[in-house]
Short mmCIF file of C-alpha atoms in Angstrom, two decimals:
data_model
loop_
_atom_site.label_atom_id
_atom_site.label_comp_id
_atom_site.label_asym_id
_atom_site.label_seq_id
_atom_site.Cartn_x
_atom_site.Cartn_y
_atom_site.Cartn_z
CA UNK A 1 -0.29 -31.73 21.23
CA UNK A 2 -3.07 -33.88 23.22
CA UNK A 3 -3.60 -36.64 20.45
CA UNK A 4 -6.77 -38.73 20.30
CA UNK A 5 -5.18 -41.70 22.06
CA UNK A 6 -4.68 -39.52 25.74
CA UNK A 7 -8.59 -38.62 25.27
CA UNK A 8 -9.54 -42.20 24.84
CA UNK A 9 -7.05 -43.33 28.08
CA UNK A 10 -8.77 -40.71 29.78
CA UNK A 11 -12.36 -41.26 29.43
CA UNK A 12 -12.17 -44.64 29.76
CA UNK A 13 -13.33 -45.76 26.46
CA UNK A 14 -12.19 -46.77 22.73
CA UNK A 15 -10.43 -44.69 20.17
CA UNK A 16 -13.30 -45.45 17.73
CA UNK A 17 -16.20 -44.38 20.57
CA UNK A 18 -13.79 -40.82 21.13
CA UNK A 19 -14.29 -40.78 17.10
CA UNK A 20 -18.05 -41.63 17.48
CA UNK A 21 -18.55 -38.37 19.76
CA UNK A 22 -16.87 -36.36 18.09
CA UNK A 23 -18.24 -36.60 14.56
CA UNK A 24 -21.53 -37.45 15.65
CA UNK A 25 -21.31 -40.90 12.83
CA UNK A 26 -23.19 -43.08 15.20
CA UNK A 27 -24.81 -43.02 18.52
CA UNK A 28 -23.23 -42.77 22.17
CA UNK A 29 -25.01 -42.87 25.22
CA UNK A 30 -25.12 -39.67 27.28
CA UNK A 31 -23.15 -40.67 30.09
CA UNK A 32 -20.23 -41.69 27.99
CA UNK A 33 -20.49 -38.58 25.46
CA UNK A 34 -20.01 -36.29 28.96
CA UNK A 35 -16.96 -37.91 29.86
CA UNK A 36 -15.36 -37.66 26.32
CA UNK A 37 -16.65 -34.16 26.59
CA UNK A 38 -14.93 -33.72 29.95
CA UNK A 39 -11.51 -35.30 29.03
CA UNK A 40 -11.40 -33.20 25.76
CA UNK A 41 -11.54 -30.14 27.67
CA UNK A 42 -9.23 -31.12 30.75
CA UNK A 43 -6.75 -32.18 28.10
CA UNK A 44 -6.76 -29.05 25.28
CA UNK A 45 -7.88 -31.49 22.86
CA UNK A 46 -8.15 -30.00 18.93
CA UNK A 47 -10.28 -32.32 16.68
CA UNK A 48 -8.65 -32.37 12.83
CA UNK A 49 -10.19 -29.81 10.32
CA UNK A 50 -12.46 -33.15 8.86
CA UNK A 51 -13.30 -34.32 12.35
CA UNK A 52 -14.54 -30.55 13.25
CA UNK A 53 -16.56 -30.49 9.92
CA UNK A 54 -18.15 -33.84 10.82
CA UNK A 55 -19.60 -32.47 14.29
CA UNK A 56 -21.25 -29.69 12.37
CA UNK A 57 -18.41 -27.31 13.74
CA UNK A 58 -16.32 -24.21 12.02
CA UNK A 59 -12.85 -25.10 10.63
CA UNK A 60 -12.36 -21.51 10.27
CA UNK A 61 -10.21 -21.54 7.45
CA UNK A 62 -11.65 -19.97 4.14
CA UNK A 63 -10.13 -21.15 0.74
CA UNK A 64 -8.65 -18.68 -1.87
CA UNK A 65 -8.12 -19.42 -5.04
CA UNK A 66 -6.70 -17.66 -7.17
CA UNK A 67 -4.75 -19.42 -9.79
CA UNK A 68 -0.87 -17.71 -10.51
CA UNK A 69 -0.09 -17.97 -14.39
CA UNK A 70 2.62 -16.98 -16.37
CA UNK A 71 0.63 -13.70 -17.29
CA UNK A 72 -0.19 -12.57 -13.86
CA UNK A 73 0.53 -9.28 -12.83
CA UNK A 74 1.45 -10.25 -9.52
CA UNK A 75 1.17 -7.07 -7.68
CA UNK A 76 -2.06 -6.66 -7.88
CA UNK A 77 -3.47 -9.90 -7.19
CA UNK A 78 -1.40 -10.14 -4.41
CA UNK A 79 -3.38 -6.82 -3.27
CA UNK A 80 -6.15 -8.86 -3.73
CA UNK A 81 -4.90 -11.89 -1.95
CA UNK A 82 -3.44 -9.55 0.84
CA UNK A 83 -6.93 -7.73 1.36
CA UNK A 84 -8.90 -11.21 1.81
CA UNK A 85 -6.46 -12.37 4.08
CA UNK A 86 -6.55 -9.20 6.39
CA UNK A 87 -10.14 -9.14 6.17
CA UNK A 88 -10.63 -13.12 6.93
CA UNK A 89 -8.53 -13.01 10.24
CA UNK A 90 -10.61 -9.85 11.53
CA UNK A 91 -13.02 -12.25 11.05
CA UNK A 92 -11.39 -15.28 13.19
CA UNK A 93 -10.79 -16.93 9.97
CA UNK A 94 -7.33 -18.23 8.20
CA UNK A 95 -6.76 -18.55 4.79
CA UNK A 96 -6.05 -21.63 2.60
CA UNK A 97 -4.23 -20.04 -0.82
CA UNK A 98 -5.02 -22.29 -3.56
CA UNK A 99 -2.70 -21.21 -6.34
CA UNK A 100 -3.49 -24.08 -9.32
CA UNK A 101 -3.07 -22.99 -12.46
CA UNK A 102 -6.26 -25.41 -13.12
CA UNK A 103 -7.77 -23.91 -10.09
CA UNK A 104 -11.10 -25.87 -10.60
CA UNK A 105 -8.63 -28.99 -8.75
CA UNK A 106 -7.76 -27.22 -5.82
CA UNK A 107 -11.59 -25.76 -5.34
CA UNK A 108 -12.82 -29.36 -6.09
CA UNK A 109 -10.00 -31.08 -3.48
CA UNK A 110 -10.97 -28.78 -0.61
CA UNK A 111 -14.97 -28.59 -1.21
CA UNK A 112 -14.61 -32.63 -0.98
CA UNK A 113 -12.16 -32.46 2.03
CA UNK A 114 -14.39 -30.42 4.26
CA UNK A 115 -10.96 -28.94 4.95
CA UNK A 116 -12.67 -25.02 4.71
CA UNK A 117 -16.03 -23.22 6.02
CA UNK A 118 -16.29 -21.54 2.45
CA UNK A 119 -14.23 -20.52 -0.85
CA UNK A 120 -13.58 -17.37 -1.90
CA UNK A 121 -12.51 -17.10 -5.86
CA UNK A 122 -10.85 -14.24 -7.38
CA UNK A 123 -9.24 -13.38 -11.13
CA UNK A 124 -12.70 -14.67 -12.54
CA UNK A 125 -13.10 -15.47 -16.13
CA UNK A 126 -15.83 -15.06 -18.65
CA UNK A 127 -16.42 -18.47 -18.44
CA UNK A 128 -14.58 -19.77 -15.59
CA UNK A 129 -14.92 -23.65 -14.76
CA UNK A 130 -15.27 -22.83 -11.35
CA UNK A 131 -18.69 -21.87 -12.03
CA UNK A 132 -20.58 -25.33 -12.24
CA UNK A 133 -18.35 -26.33 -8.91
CA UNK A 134 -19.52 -23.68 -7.01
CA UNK A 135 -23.43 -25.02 -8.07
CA UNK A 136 -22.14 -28.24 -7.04
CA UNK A 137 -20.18 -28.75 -3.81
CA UNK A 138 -21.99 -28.14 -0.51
CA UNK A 139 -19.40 -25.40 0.75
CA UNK A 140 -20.62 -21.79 0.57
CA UNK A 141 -18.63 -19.98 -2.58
CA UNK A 142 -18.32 -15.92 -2.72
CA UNK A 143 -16.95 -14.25 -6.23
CA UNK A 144 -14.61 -11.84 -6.18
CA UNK A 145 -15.38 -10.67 -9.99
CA UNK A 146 -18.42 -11.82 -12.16
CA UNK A 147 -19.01 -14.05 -14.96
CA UNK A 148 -20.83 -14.39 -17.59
CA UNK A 149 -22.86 -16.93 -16.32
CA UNK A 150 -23.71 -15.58 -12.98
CA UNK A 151 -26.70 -17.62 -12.38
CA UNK A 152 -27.33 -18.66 -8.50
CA UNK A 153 -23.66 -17.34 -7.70
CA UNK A 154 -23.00 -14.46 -5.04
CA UNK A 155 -20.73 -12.00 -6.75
CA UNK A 156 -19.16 -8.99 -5.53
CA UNK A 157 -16.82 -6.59 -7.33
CA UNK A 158 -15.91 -2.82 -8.44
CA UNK A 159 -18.93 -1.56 -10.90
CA UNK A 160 -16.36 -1.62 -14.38
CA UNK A 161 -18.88 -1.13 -16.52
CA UNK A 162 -19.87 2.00 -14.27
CA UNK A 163 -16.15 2.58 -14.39
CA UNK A 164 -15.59 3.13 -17.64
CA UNK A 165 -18.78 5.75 -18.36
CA UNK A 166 -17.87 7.80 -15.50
CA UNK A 167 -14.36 8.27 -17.08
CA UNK A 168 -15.90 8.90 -20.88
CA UNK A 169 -18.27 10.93 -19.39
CA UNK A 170 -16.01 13.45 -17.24
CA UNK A 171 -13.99 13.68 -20.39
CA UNK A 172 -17.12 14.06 -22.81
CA UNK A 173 -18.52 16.89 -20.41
CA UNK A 174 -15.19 18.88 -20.64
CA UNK A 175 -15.67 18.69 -24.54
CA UNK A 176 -13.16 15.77 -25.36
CA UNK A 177 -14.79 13.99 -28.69
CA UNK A 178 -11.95 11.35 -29.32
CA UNK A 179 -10.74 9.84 -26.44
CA UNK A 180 -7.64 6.75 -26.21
CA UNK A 181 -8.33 4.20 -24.27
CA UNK A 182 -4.69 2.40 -23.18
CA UNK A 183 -6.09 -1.49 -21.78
CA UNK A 184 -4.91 -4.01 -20.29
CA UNK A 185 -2.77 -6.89 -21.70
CA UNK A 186 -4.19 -9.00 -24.62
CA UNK A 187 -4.28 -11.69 -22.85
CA UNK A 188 -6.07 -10.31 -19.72
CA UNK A 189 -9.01 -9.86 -22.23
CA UNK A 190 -9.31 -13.55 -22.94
CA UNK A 191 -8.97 -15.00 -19.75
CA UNK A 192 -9.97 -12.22 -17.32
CA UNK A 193 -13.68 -10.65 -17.08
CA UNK A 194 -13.22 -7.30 -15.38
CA UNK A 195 -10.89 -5.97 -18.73
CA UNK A 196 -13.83 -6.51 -21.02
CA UNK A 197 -16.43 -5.25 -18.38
CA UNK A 198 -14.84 -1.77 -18.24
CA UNK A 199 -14.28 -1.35 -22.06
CA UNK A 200 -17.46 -2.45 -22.53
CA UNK A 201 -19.14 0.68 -20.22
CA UNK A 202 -16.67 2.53 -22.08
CA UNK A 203 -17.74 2.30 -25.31
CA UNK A 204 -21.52 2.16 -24.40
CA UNK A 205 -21.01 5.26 -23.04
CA UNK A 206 -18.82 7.04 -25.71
CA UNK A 207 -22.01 5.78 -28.62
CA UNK A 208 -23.97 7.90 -26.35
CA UNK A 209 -22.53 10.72 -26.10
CA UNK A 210 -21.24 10.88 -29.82
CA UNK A 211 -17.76 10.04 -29.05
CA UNK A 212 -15.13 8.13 -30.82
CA UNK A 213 -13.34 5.74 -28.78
CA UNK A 214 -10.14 4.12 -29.74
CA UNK A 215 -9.11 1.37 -27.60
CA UNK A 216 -5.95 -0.62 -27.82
CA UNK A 217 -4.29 -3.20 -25.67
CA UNK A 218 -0.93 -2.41 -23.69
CA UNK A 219 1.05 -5.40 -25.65
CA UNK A 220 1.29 -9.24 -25.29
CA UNK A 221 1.62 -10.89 -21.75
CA UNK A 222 3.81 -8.65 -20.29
CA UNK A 223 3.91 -4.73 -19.82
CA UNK A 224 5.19 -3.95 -23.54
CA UNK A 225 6.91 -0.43 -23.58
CA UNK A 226 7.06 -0.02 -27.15
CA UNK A 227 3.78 -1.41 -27.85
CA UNK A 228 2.49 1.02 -25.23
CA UNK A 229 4.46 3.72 -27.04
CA UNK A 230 3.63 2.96 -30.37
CA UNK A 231 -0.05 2.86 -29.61
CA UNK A 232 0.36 6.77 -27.67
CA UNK A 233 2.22 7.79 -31.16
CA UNK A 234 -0.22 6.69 -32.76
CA UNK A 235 -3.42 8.74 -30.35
CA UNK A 236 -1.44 11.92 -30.23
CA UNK A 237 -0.97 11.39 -34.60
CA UNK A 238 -4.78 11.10 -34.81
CA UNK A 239 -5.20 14.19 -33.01
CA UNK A 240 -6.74 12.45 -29.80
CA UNK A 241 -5.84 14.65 -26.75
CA UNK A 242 -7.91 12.76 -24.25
CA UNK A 243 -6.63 9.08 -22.56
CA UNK A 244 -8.16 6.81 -20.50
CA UNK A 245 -5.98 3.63 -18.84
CA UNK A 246 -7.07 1.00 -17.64
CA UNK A 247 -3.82 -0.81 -16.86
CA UNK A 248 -0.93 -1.60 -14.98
CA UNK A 249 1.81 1.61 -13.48
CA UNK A 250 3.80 0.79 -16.26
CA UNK A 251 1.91 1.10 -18.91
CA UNK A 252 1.01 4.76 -17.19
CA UNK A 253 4.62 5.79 -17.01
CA UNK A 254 5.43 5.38 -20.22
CA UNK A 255 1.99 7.60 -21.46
CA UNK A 256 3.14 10.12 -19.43
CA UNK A 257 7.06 10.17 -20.76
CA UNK A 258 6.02 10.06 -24.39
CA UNK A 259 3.52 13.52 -23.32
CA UNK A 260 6.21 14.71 -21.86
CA UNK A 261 8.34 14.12 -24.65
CA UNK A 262 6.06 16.06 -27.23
CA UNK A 263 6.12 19.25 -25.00
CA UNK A 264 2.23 18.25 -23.48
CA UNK A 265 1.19 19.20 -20.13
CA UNK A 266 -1.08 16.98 -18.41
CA UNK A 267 -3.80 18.87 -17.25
CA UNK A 268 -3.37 21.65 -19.56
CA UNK A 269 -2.59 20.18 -23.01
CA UNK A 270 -4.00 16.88 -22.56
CA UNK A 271 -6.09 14.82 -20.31
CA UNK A 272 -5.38 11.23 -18.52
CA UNK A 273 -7.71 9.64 -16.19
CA UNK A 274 -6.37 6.69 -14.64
CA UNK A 275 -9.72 3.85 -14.55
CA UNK A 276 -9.72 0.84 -12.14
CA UNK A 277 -5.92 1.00 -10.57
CA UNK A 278 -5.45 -0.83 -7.74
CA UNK A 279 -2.22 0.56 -6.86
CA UNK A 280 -0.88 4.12 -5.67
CA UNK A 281 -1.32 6.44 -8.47
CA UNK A 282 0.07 9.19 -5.92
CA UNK A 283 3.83 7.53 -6.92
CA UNK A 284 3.53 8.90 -10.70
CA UNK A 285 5.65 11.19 -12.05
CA UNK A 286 2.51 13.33 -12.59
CA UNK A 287 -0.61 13.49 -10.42
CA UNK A 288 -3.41 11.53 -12.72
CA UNK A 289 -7.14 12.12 -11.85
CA UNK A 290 -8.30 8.55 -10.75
CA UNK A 291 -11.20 6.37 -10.40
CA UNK A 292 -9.66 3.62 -7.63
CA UNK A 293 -9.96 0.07 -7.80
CA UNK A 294 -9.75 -0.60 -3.77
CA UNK A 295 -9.05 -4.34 -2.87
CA UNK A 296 -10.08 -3.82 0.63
CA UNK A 297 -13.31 -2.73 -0.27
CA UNK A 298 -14.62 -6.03 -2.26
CA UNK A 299 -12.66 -8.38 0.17
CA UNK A 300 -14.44 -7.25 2.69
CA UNK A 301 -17.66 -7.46 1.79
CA UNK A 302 -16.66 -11.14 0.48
CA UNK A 303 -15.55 -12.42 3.69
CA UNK A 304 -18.81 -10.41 5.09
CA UNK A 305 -21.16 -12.63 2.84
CA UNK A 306 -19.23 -15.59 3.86
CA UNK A 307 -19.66 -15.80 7.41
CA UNK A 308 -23.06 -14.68 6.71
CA UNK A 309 -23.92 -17.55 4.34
CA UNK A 310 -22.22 -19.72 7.33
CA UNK A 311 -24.96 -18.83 9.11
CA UNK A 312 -27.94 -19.08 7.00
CA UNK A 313 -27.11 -21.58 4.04
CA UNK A 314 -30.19 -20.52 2.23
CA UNK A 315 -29.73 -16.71 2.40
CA UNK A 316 -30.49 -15.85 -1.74
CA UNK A 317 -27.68 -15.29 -4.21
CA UNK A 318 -26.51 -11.71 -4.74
CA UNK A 319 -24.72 -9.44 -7.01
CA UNK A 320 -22.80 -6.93 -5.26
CA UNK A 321 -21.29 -4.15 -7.58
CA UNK A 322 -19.38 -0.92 -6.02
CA UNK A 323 -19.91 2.19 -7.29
CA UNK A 324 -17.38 3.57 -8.71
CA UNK A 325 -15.59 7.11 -7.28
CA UNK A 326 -14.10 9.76 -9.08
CA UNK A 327 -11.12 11.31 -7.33
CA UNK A 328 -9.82 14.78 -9.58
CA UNK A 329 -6.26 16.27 -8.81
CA UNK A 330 -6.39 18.22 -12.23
CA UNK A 331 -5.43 15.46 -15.01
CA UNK A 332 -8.63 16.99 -16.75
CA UNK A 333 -8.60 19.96 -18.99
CA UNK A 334 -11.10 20.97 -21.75
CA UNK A 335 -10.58 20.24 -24.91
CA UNK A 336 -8.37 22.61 -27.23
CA UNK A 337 -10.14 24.35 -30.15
#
C-alpha cells in the first residue's frame, strides 16, 4: 500500500503539507495542492477513514449496532444484521458491526471517530440510551425499531401495532371471541419495544371488537418448552380455540405438538396465526397462516434514508411504519358452536 511518505517524496513537499491537502485543516497554495493531487493519483494513494472524513469525503462504511446479550435470539437478529449488510453493499457501503452489550459506547466511539458516514441501530428499546446520542453526535442515525421517545429521530420498522389487529381481527371476523396470545420471552418485553408494540394493537383491537384476549409470555430468557406447554394447557382448559404467536419457531412447534396431542386439527378444530416471524414458517410441521416480519424490507429502506440523509443533512425526521400483510394457507377456521 502507497503510504503517505511516497506521496510526500513525490510531490516534492512535507508530510504535514500532504496532510494539509488532504484534510483541508489549513491553507495550501494551488500550485502545490495540484501536485499532491497528481502524485495521489499516479501512486493509488487511499487517505485513512479520519483523513477522508476531514476532506468532507465518504468513508463508506455504515455502523450497526446492535448489541448481542445473553437473551438474544440470535437467529433473527442475525436476519436483521444479514439484511443491512446486503442492502449497505448494494449501496457501495460496508458495514462496521458494533456488538456492545452497552451499545451507547460503541455508537459514541465511532460518531467521535468519524470512522462511519452514518449509524444504523437495531433491537431498540423503550427507552434506549442511544436516543439522546443520536440528538447529539453530528453523524446521520436511522432506527431500525421505534422508541418511546421518538422525537427528531428517523425510524423505520414493521407496523406491530397494525400487526397485532389484523391478526385479532381475521380471527374476530371468523367468530373467534377468546383468542391466546403465545409472546415473546419475558425479558424481550422489558428490554425490547417491538414485543409490547404488537400486544399492545392486540389488545386495542380485541376491546373493540368485544374479545377476550389472554396473553402470556413463552418463559424466561430462553425458549421454555414447558412454560410454552403449560400456558397452551392452560388456553385449550379455558375453552380458547383461537392462538395468536408472536414468537420464536420454537415456541410454535411445541403449540402445534400439544394440538396435535389433544386430537385438534389446525385449520379445522382450531386456529393459529403466526404474527411478526421473521423466519420460514413454510418449515413447520403444519402450514400456519402468517403475517411476515421481512428483514429485507426495513433494512432497506434504512440504508435508503441513509444515503439520502448523506446527501441532504437537513432532510426532516421521519417515521416509517410497514404495513403489515396477511398471507392465509388455511390455519383459520370459524369458530365451533
Amino acid at each position: 500500500m502507497t503510504t503517505i511518505h511516497e506521496v510526500a517524496r513525490a510531490a516534492g513537499v512535507s508530510i504535514s503539507t500532504v496532510s494539509y491537502a488532504l484534510s483541508g485543516k489549513r491553507p495550501v497554495s494551488e500550485k502545490t495542492r495540484m501536485r499532491i493531487e497528481d502524485a495521489v493519483q499516479a501512486l493509488g494513494y487511499e487517505p485513512d477513514a479520519g483523513a477522508r472524513m476531514l476532506a468532507g469525503r465518504r468513508t463508506h462504511i455504515f455502523a450497526l449496532t446492535e448489541p448481542l446479550r445473553a437473551d438474544t435470539h440470535a437467529p433473527t437478529h442475525m436476519a436483521f444484521v444479514l439484511a443491512t449488510a446486503v442492502a449497505a453493499r448494494r449501496q457501495g457501503f460496508d458495514i462496521l458491526l458494533l456488538t456492545d452489550e452497552q451499545a451507547s459506547e460503541g455508537m459514541n466511539r465511532v460518531a467521535a471517530s468519524n470512522l462511519v458516514d452514518a449509524i444504523l441501530v437495531l433491537d431498540v428499546a423503550p427507552d434506549d440510551e442511544r436516543v439522546p446520542i443520536a440528538r447529539s453526535v453530528g453523524t446521520p442515525t436511522i432506527f431500525i425499531g421505534l422508541p418511546d421517545d421518538r422525537e427528531g429521530l428517523t425510524c423505520v420498522d414493521l407496523d406491530f401495532e397494525a400487526a397485532g389487529r389484523l391478526a385479532v381481527d381475521r380471527l374476530a371476523d371468523v367468530g373467534h371471541r377468546r383468542i391466546a396470545l403465545l409472546g415473546q420471552t419475558e425479558v424481550s418485553y422489558r428490554k425490547s419495544n417491538f414485543p409490547r408494540r404488537l400486544l399492545r394493537g392486540a389488545q386495542e383491537q380485541a376491546a373493540a371488537r368485544d374479545v377476550t384476549l389472554d396473553w402470556s409470555a413463552s418463559g424466561s430468557a430462553v425458549t421454555d418448552a414447558s412454560a410454552v406447554r403449560a400456558c397452551t394447557e392452560a388456553a385449550l382448559a379455558r375453552g380458547d380455540r383461537a392462538f395468536i404467536v408472536h414468537a420464536v419457531d420454537d415456541v410454535h412447534q411445541v403449540l402445534l405438538s400439544v394440538l396435535a396431542e389433544h386430537g385438534l386439527r389446525v385449520g379445522d378444530d382450531v386456529s393459529v396465526i403466526s404474527a411478526a416471524a421473521s423466519f420460514d414458517t413454510s418449515a413447520l410441521p403444519v402450514p400456519v397462516d402468517t403475517i411476515p416480519l421481512v428483514p429485507q424490507r426495513s433494512c432497506e429502506l434504512a440504508v435508503d434514508l441513509a444515503v439520502r440523509r448523506l446527501d441532504d443533512p437537513l432532510a426532516p425526521a421521519e417515521i416509517h411504519l410497514i404495513p403489515p400483510e396477511y398471507r392465509s394457507v388455511g390455519s383459520v377456521s370459524p369458530a365451533q358452536d
